Short mmCIF file of C-alpha atoms in Angstrom, two decimals:
data_model
loop_
_atom_site.label_atom_id
_atom_site.label_comp_id
_atom_site.label_asym_id
_atom_site.label_seq_id
_atom_site.Cartn_x
_atom_site.Cartn_y
_atom_site.Cartn_z
CA MET A 1 -50.27 -6.45 46.15
CA PHE A 2 -46.48 -7.68 46.76
CA CYS A 3 -46.56 -11.42 45.43
CA PRO A 4 -42.72 -12.54 45.60
CA LEU A 5 -41.33 -14.83 42.70
CA PHE A 6 -38.44 -17.31 43.82
CA PHE A 7 -36.28 -18.65 41.52
CA ASN A 8 -33.80 -21.77 42.72
CA LEU A 9 -30.75 -22.53 40.54
CA ASP A 10 -31.71 -26.64 39.96
CA GLY A 11 -33.58 -27.19 42.99
CA MET A 12 -30.57 -26.25 45.07
CA LYS A 13 -31.26 -25.99 49.03
CA TYR A 14 -28.85 -24.05 51.25
CA GLU A 15 -27.82 -24.13 54.59
CA HIS A 16 -29.06 -21.09 56.60
CA LYS A 17 -25.30 -19.70 57.25
CA ASN A 18 -24.66 -19.70 53.62
CA LYS A 19 -27.99 -18.53 52.35
CA GLY A 20 -28.02 -15.25 50.28
CA ILE A 21 -31.27 -13.38 49.04
CA VAL A 22 -32.00 -10.67 46.05
CA LEU A 23 -35.16 -8.89 46.74
CA LEU A 24 -36.07 -6.63 43.55
CA GLU A 25 -38.16 -3.38 43.59
CA ASP A 26 -40.71 -5.04 41.71
CA GLY A 27 -40.99 -7.69 44.15
CA THR A 28 -39.24 -10.70 42.26
CA VAL A 29 -37.18 -12.36 44.82
CA PHE A 30 -34.31 -14.55 43.80
CA GLU A 31 -32.36 -17.35 46.32
CA GLY A 32 -28.86 -18.40 46.43
CA ARG A 33 -25.81 -18.58 48.15
CA ALA A 34 -23.73 -15.79 50.22
CA ALA A 35 -20.08 -15.11 49.17
CA GLY A 36 -17.86 -12.86 50.56
CA ALA A 37 -18.42 -10.36 53.66
CA GLN A 38 -21.81 -11.41 55.63
CA GLY A 39 -24.65 -8.50 55.67
CA THR A 40 -27.40 -6.85 53.75
CA ALA A 41 -26.56 -3.98 50.94
CA THR A 42 -28.58 -1.81 49.01
CA GLY A 43 -28.31 0.25 45.65
CA GLU A 44 -29.97 0.13 41.98
CA ILE A 45 -29.52 -3.70 40.01
CA CYS A 46 -27.35 -3.09 37.30
CA PHE A 47 -25.86 -5.78 34.68
CA ASN A 48 -22.08 -5.61 32.51
CA THR A 49 -22.10 -8.13 29.86
CA GLY A 50 -18.10 -8.26 29.94
CA MET A 51 -16.66 -11.69 29.87
CA THR A 52 -13.22 -10.50 31.48
CA GLY A 53 -12.14 -7.20 33.96
CA TYR A 54 -14.32 -7.89 36.93
CA GLN A 55 -11.69 -6.33 39.43
CA GLU A 56 -11.75 -2.79 36.96
CA ILE A 57 -15.59 -3.25 37.39
CA PHE A 58 -15.98 -3.57 40.78
CA THR A 59 -13.44 -1.00 41.49
CA ASP A 60 -14.67 1.84 38.97
CA PRO A 61 -16.09 4.80 40.86
CA SER A 62 -19.02 4.38 38.06
CA TYR A 63 -20.31 1.96 39.43
CA TYR A 64 -20.90 3.28 42.96
CA GLY A 65 -24.28 3.46 44.70
CA GLN A 66 -25.17 0.01 42.15
CA ILE A 67 -25.55 -3.89 42.55
CA MET A 68 -22.95 -5.42 39.82
CA THR A 69 -24.60 -8.99 38.00
CA ALA A 70 -22.28 -10.03 36.02
CA THR A 71 -23.59 -12.02 33.17
CA THR A 72 -20.20 -14.39 32.50
CA PRO A 73 -20.94 -17.34 34.49
CA HIS A 74 -17.94 -17.54 36.17
CA ILE A 75 -16.65 -14.98 38.50
CA GLY A 76 -13.15 -14.86 40.51
CA ASN A 77 -11.25 -17.64 38.07
CA TYR A 78 -8.12 -15.60 37.76
CA GLY A 79 -8.15 -13.88 41.13
CA ILE A 80 -6.97 -10.39 42.43
CA THR A 81 -3.81 -8.36 41.83
CA ASP A 82 -3.11 -4.77 42.43
CA GLU A 83 -2.29 -4.11 38.97
CA ASP A 84 -6.03 -4.64 38.22
CA MET A 85 -7.27 -1.82 40.31
CA GLU A 86 -9.16 1.31 39.02
CA SER A 87 -9.45 2.47 42.28
CA GLU A 88 -8.26 1.71 45.93
CA THR A 89 -11.28 -0.02 47.00
CA ILE A 90 -14.56 -1.85 45.73
CA LYS A 91 -17.11 0.68 44.41
CA ILE A 92 -19.69 -1.80 43.83
CA SER A 93 -22.58 -2.16 46.45
CA GLY A 94 -23.13 -5.93 46.12
CA LEU A 95 -22.25 -8.60 43.52
CA ILE A 96 -24.38 -11.04 42.05
CA CYS A 97 -23.37 -13.55 40.13
CA LYS A 98 -24.25 -17.46 38.89
CA LYS A 99 -20.64 -19.09 39.58
CA PHE A 100 -18.40 -17.60 42.26
CA SER A 101 -14.78 -19.73 42.43
CA ASP A 102 -13.25 -19.49 45.57
CA GLY A 103 -9.81 -20.45 44.17
CA TYR A 104 -7.84 -18.75 41.51
CA SER A 105 -5.53 -19.79 38.83
CA ARG A 106 -3.12 -16.70 37.77
CA PRO A 107 -0.14 -17.03 39.27
CA ARG A 108 0.32 -13.29 39.72
CA ALA A 109 -2.64 -12.78 42.14
CA THR A 110 -2.58 -11.76 45.46
CA MET A 111 -5.80 -13.14 46.78
CA SER A 112 -9.05 -14.56 45.97
CA LEU A 113 -11.64 -12.63 44.93
CA ASP A 114 -13.81 -14.11 48.16
CA ASP A 115 -10.72 -12.36 50.63
CA TYR A 116 -10.87 -9.28 48.21
CA LEU A 117 -14.98 -8.75 48.74
CA LYS A 118 -14.48 -9.80 52.57
CA ARG A 119 -11.56 -7.25 53.04
CA ASP A 120 -13.80 -4.31 51.71
CA LYS A 121 -16.74 -5.48 53.36
CA VAL A 122 -18.73 -6.26 50.02
CA LEU A 123 -21.42 -9.04 49.87
CA ALA A 124 -21.70 -11.57 46.99
CA ILE A 125 -25.00 -13.83 46.41
CA THR A 126 -23.72 -16.89 43.94
CA ASP A 127 -25.62 -19.78 42.51
CA ILE A 128 -28.44 -17.22 41.17
CA ASP A 129 -30.02 -17.44 37.55
CA THR A 130 -28.35 -14.70 35.98
CA ARG A 131 -29.96 -15.35 32.53
CA ALA A 132 -33.34 -14.98 34.11
CA LEU A 133 -32.65 -12.03 36.36
CA VAL A 134 -30.76 -10.35 33.00
CA THR A 135 -33.99 -10.91 31.37
CA HIS A 136 -35.90 -9.65 33.76
CA ILE A 137 -34.02 -6.31 34.07
CA ARG A 138 -34.33 -5.80 30.47
CA ASP A 139 -37.53 -6.09 30.20
CA LYS A 140 -38.73 -4.08 33.16
CA GLY A 141 -35.63 -1.80 33.62
CA ALA A 142 -33.05 -0.70 36.21
CA MET A 143 -34.84 -0.54 39.60
CA ASN A 144 -33.24 -0.63 43.01
CA ALA A 145 -32.57 -3.80 44.72
CA ILE A 146 -31.45 -5.66 48.48
CA ILE A 147 -29.25 -8.48 48.81
CA SER A 148 -28.61 -9.63 52.04
CA SER A 149 -26.94 -12.85 54.12
CA VAL A 150 -28.33 -12.40 57.33
CA GLU A 151 -31.72 -11.22 56.77
CA PHE A 152 -35.19 -13.28 55.33
CA ASP A 153 -37.89 -11.60 56.43
CA LEU A 154 -39.35 -10.17 52.56
CA GLU A 155 -41.00 -7.49 55.13
CA VAL A 156 -38.41 -6.56 56.73
CA LEU A 157 -36.16 -6.58 52.79
CA LYS A 158 -39.09 -4.31 51.64
CA MET A 159 -39.22 -2.20 53.96
CA GLU A 160 -35.49 -1.37 54.02
CA LEU A 161 -35.43 -1.69 50.08
CA SER A 162 -38.32 1.63 50.55
CA LYS A 163 -35.91 3.66 51.78
CA VAL A 164 -33.38 3.56 49.00
CA PRO A 165 -33.27 6.98 46.56
CA SER A 166 -33.92 6.61 43.17
CA MET A 167 -30.49 6.88 41.07
CA ASP A 168 -32.63 9.35 39.14
CA GLY A 169 -31.91 12.83 40.28
CA LEU A 170 -29.03 11.56 42.86
CA GLU A 171 -25.67 12.98 43.06
CA LEU A 172 -22.95 10.65 43.80
CA ALA A 173 -19.53 12.02 42.37
CA SER A 174 -19.15 13.74 45.76
CA LYS A 175 -18.77 10.45 47.21
CA VAL A 176 -16.19 9.11 45.19
CA SER A 177 -13.97 12.35 44.49
CA THR A 178 -11.05 12.95 45.86
CA HIS A 179 -11.05 15.58 48.56
CA ILE A 180 -7.48 16.81 48.26
CA ALA A 181 -5.86 18.04 44.82
CA TYR A 182 -3.06 15.30 43.89
CA GLU A 183 -0.17 14.66 40.97
CA ASP A 184 0.99 12.42 38.98
CA GLY A 185 3.83 12.29 36.58
CA SER A 186 6.80 14.48 35.79
CA GLU A 187 6.21 18.20 36.41
CA GLU A 188 9.21 18.12 33.29
CA SER A 189 6.58 16.50 30.70
CA SER A 190 5.33 18.16 27.34
CA TYR A 191 1.70 18.19 28.87
CA ARG A 192 -0.07 19.85 32.01
CA VAL A 193 -3.43 18.18 32.16
CA ALA A 194 -5.86 19.50 34.99
CA LEU A 195 -7.96 16.49 35.80
CA ILE A 196 -11.50 17.28 37.34
CA ASP A 197 -12.25 14.21 39.33
CA LEU A 198 -15.92 12.97 39.33
CA GLY A 199 -15.04 9.80 39.97
CA THR A 200 -12.16 8.76 37.60
CA LYS A 201 -10.28 5.66 37.25
CA LYS A 202 -6.63 5.06 37.51
CA ASN A 203 -6.06 4.54 33.83
CA ILE A 204 -7.45 7.86 32.45
CA VAL A 205 -4.46 9.16 34.36
CA ARG A 206 -2.37 6.54 33.33
CA CYS A 207 -3.07 7.31 29.49
CA LEU A 208 -2.58 11.05 29.97
CA VAL A 209 0.56 9.96 32.09
CA ASP A 210 2.06 7.78 29.26
CA ARG A 211 1.59 10.31 26.72
CA ASN A 212 4.02 12.78 28.65
CA CYS A 213 1.70 14.88 30.54
CA PHE A 214 1.74 15.90 34.48
CA VAL A 215 -1.64 15.33 35.87
CA LYS A 216 -3.18 17.08 38.72
CA VAL A 217 -6.35 15.83 39.78
CA PHE A 218 -8.43 18.15 41.70
CA PRO A 219 -11.60 17.38 43.73
CA TYR A 220 -15.19 17.64 41.68
CA ASP A 221 -15.72 21.22 43.07
CA THR A 222 -12.68 22.98 42.62
CA SER A 223 -12.92 26.57 41.72
CA VAL A 224 -12.19 27.93 37.98
CA GLU A 225 -9.57 29.84 39.81
CA ASP A 226 -7.47 27.24 41.52
CA ILE A 227 -8.09 25.46 38.19
CA MET A 228 -6.49 28.12 36.26
CA GLU A 229 -3.39 28.51 38.95
CA PHE A 230 -1.94 25.28 38.04
CA VAL A 231 -2.06 26.78 34.64
CA PRO A 232 -3.21 23.93 32.57
CA ASP A 233 -2.38 23.25 28.75
CA GLY A 234 -5.76 20.75 28.69
CA ILE A 235 -8.38 20.06 31.01
CA LEU A 236 -9.67 16.17 31.77
CA VAL A 237 -13.84 15.73 33.00
CA SER A 238 -13.51 11.91 34.35
CA ASN A 239 -16.22 9.75 34.58
CA GLY A 240 -18.31 8.85 37.18
CA PRO A 241 -21.56 7.64 38.87
CA GLY A 242 -24.52 9.14 39.14
CA ASP A 243 -27.30 11.74 37.63
CA PRO A 244 -25.29 14.50 36.30
CA SER A 245 -27.67 16.90 36.49
CA PRO A 246 -27.55 17.73 40.19
CA LEU A 247 -23.60 18.46 39.17
CA THR A 248 -24.47 22.19 39.04
CA GLY A 249 -21.85 23.62 40.38
CA VAL A 250 -19.33 21.60 38.15
CA ILE A 251 -21.51 22.81 35.47
CA GLY A 252 -21.10 26.33 35.80
CA THR A 253 -17.21 25.80 36.04
CA LEU A 254 -17.24 23.99 32.70
CA LYS A 255 -19.37 26.77 31.19
CA GLU A 256 -16.67 29.57 32.02
CA LEU A 257 -13.39 27.32 31.47
CA ILE A 258 -14.76 26.66 27.87
CA LYS A 259 -15.04 30.38 27.52
CA LYS A 260 -11.29 30.55 28.02
CA ASN A 261 -10.21 28.49 24.95
CA ILE A 262 -8.56 25.96 26.38
CA PRO A 263 -8.78 22.05 25.09
CA ILE A 264 -11.29 20.07 27.08
CA PHE A 265 -11.85 16.30 26.86
CA GLY A 266 -14.73 14.76 28.89
CA ILE A 267 -15.31 11.21 29.39
CA CYS A 268 -18.55 9.26 30.28
CA LEU A 269 -20.29 11.43 33.21
CA GLY A 270 -17.47 14.26 32.22
CA HIS A 271 -19.42 14.27 28.49
CA GLN A 272 -22.81 14.42 30.09
CA VAL A 273 -21.96 17.53 32.55
CA LEU A 274 -19.99 18.84 29.07
CA SER A 275 -23.28 18.73 27.43
CA LEU A 276 -25.37 20.19 30.09
CA ALA A 277 -22.89 23.12 29.96
CA ASN A 278 -23.45 23.64 26.38
CA GLY A 279 -27.54 23.57 26.63
CA LEU A 280 -28.35 20.19 26.07
CA SER A 281 -30.55 17.72 28.77
CA THR A 282 -30.16 14.42 29.79
CA SER A 283 -31.98 11.39 30.75
CA LYS A 284 -32.19 8.10 32.68
CA MET A 285 -31.70 5.08 30.32
CA HIS A 286 -34.05 1.77 30.36
CA ASN A 287 -31.12 -0.29 31.59
CA GLY A 288 -27.98 1.50 30.31
CA HIS A 289 -25.02 0.50 28.76
CA ARG A 290 -22.22 -1.74 30.38
CA GLY A 291 -19.89 -4.38 28.60
CA ILE A 292 -16.70 -3.94 26.88
CA ASN A 293 -18.48 -5.00 23.52
CA HIS A 294 -20.37 -1.94 22.38
CA PRO A 295 -20.33 -0.57 19.04
CA VAL A 296 -19.99 2.70 18.33
CA LYS A 297 -19.37 4.77 15.25
CA ASN A 298 -17.27 7.89 14.72
CA LEU A 299 -19.17 9.97 12.21
CA LYS A 300 -16.40 12.13 11.05
CA THR A 301 -13.90 9.12 10.25
CA GLY A 302 -16.85 6.27 9.20
CA HIS A 303 -14.92 3.81 11.22
CA CYS A 304 -16.55 2.03 14.15
CA GLU A 305 -15.21 0.85 17.10
CA VAL A 306 -15.87 -1.68 19.79
CA THR A 307 -15.97 0.23 23.04
CA SER A 308 -16.22 -0.12 26.97
CA GLN A 309 -19.38 1.81 28.63
CA ASN A 310 -20.72 1.89 31.86
CA HIS A 311 -23.37 4.83 32.30
CA GLY A 312 -27.15 4.78 32.85
CA PHE A 313 -27.77 8.11 31.89
CA VAL A 314 -27.66 9.69 28.27
CA VAL A 315 -27.47 13.23 26.46
CA ASP A 316 -30.42 13.86 24.05
CA ARG A 317 -29.25 13.84 20.52
CA LYS A 318 -32.08 15.35 19.08
CA GLN A 319 -30.96 18.31 20.83
CA ALA A 320 -27.30 18.02 20.19
CA GLU A 321 -27.98 17.57 16.37
CA MET A 322 -30.08 20.81 16.48
CA ASN A 323 -27.64 23.04 18.36
CA GLU A 324 -25.59 24.80 15.88
CA GLU A 325 -22.33 25.35 18.81
CA LEU A 326 -22.01 21.37 17.96
CA ASP A 327 -21.13 18.77 15.87
CA VAL A 328 -22.19 14.99 16.80
CA THR A 329 -19.21 12.99 16.36
CA HIS A 330 -20.24 9.16 17.68
CA ILE A 331 -23.33 7.43 17.90
CA HIS A 332 -24.02 4.03 19.87
CA LEU A 333 -24.94 1.53 16.76
CA ASN A 334 -27.21 -0.82 19.16
CA ASP A 335 -29.70 2.17 19.74
CA GLU A 336 -28.14 5.37 17.74
CA THR A 337 -28.34 7.27 20.76
CA LEU A 338 -25.62 9.96 20.96
CA ALA A 339 -21.84 8.75 21.90
CA GLY A 340 -19.78 11.64 21.22
CA ILE A 341 -19.85 15.97 20.53
CA ARG A 342 -17.22 18.29 19.56
CA MET A 343 -18.02 22.34 19.67
CA LYS A 344 -17.30 23.71 16.51
CA ASN A 345 -15.83 26.64 17.70
CA ARG A 346 -14.43 25.48 20.51
CA PRO A 347 -11.68 22.85 21.48
CA VAL A 348 -14.26 20.88 23.46
CA PHE A 349 -15.20 17.28 22.77
CA SER A 350 -16.41 14.50 24.47
CA VAL A 351 -17.83 10.56 24.53
CA GLN A 352 -20.18 8.51 26.47
CA TYR A 353 -17.93 5.42 26.68
CA HIS A 354 -14.23 5.08 27.85
CA PRO A 355 -11.17 4.62 25.71
CA GLU A 356 -8.99 4.49 28.77
CA ALA A 357 -10.85 0.56 28.52
CA SER A 358 -9.74 -1.38 31.66
CA PRO A 359 -11.66 -3.95 31.08
CA GLY A 360 -12.21 -3.34 27.17
CA PRO A 361 -11.09 -2.80 23.63
CA LEU A 362 -8.49 0.02 22.49
CA ASP A 363 -10.21 1.18 19.74
CA SER A 364 -11.01 4.42 20.98
CA ARG A 365 -7.44 5.46 22.59
CA TYR A 366 -6.85 7.47 19.61
CA LEU A 367 -9.17 10.16 21.64
CA PHE A 368 -5.94 10.84 23.96
CA ASP A 369 -4.36 11.36 20.91
CA ASP A 370 -6.66 13.90 19.55
CA PHE A 371 -6.61 15.66 23.03
CA ILE A 372 -2.39 15.96 22.80
CA GLY A 373 -2.85 17.31 19.22
CA LEU A 374 -5.13 20.08 20.72
CA MET A 375 -2.56 20.95 23.28
CA GLU A 376 0.06 21.00 20.91
CA GLY A 377 -1.67 23.36 19.27
CA TYR A 378 -2.68 25.65 22.44
CA LYS A 379 0.99 25.55 23.44
CA LYS A 380 2.87 26.50 20.01
CA ASN A 381 0.87 29.34 20.17
CA LYS A 382 -1.88 30.27 22.58
CA ASN A 383 -2.66 33.67 20.90
CA GLU A 384 -2.95 32.43 17.69
CA PHE A 385 -4.89 29.74 19.42
CA HIS A 386 -7.18 32.12 21.02
CA LYS A 387 -7.63 34.15 17.84
CA GLN A 388 -8.47 30.65 15.22
CA TYR A 389 -11.33 30.56 17.97
CA HIS A 390 -12.18 33.76 18.39
CA SER A 391 -12.45 33.92 14.33
CA GLU A 392 -14.31 30.70 14.17
CA ALA A 393 -16.97 31.88 16.58
CA ASN A 394 -17.83 35.17 15.17
CA SER A 395 -17.65 33.58 11.54
#
């Protein structure tokens, strides 16, 4: 039976023109105030625990198809600047927060968050008891939701929400990947990196260019032949949204690229598809990891890192530990889930978090340096590099 529950912050009443509503898949309802663009939005509801970096979060393609709940109380305080965009447009389906700032204090900001949301036609619902909402999601798990500032009939909203597909089994990388390959950095750079774009963030490209790489960003469905025609010294498989399992074409491409003994580095969704290419399985998490304070342990060095994370699927750790071709290199310390792997006899490694940060700490930037080290070895003597891994594979 559909029994909506209503939560009003401090008993506040809203003018109809400012009213906003949140309806969860299980029938729970929150009422608040609308900001940003007017309209209705749907998607999987999730939450991010970061205290800063809202603009980087909103423009991260990995959040495509999701309604973001901000756990930090104030959103919008420092406005918007072009420097903080991780893609050209806002990628979240909608925003839920407690306090929404119409003004901003940062001198280099170019517009308010409200104007930014209106520009990209994204709806926000504010004055929500986000602690109650996040507690509910933690208990019940991630689920679909609908938010609106124009429709308040619960039966109509419930009907629209029933049409929203589950994130489990949903392929979304094709929605955010570039359609045309493009380049960044100097062709005179020391390293050539082919980046397979499953929903890449700008800062991944920046981190490579800053390390003397010439980067060519390829669409998610690029063929092995097109990638090899670029003559890369290394391949990076980016982050992105959705379920990794439907990306069968990408998985097949990676299986072929792994055989070529070219250094490969996977980040987030890239980690998941590389794992699938190695015969591991993935599953949907109860509510995922999203924030900039997630502790990860490097099992090879014994060091711990505070990391930026954004994922709702995870690779099976037991399968990875039983796979004779893989080493488990990193684990998440909150729940001991798999956070990184490395192939024993191939120059291939990946992590289930964001070493490029944006937002977040820089503890994991060394992974880009590890990638550079693999490419340096590959470049110095490609024949010896191939012999080394071929010998190890047969030992």
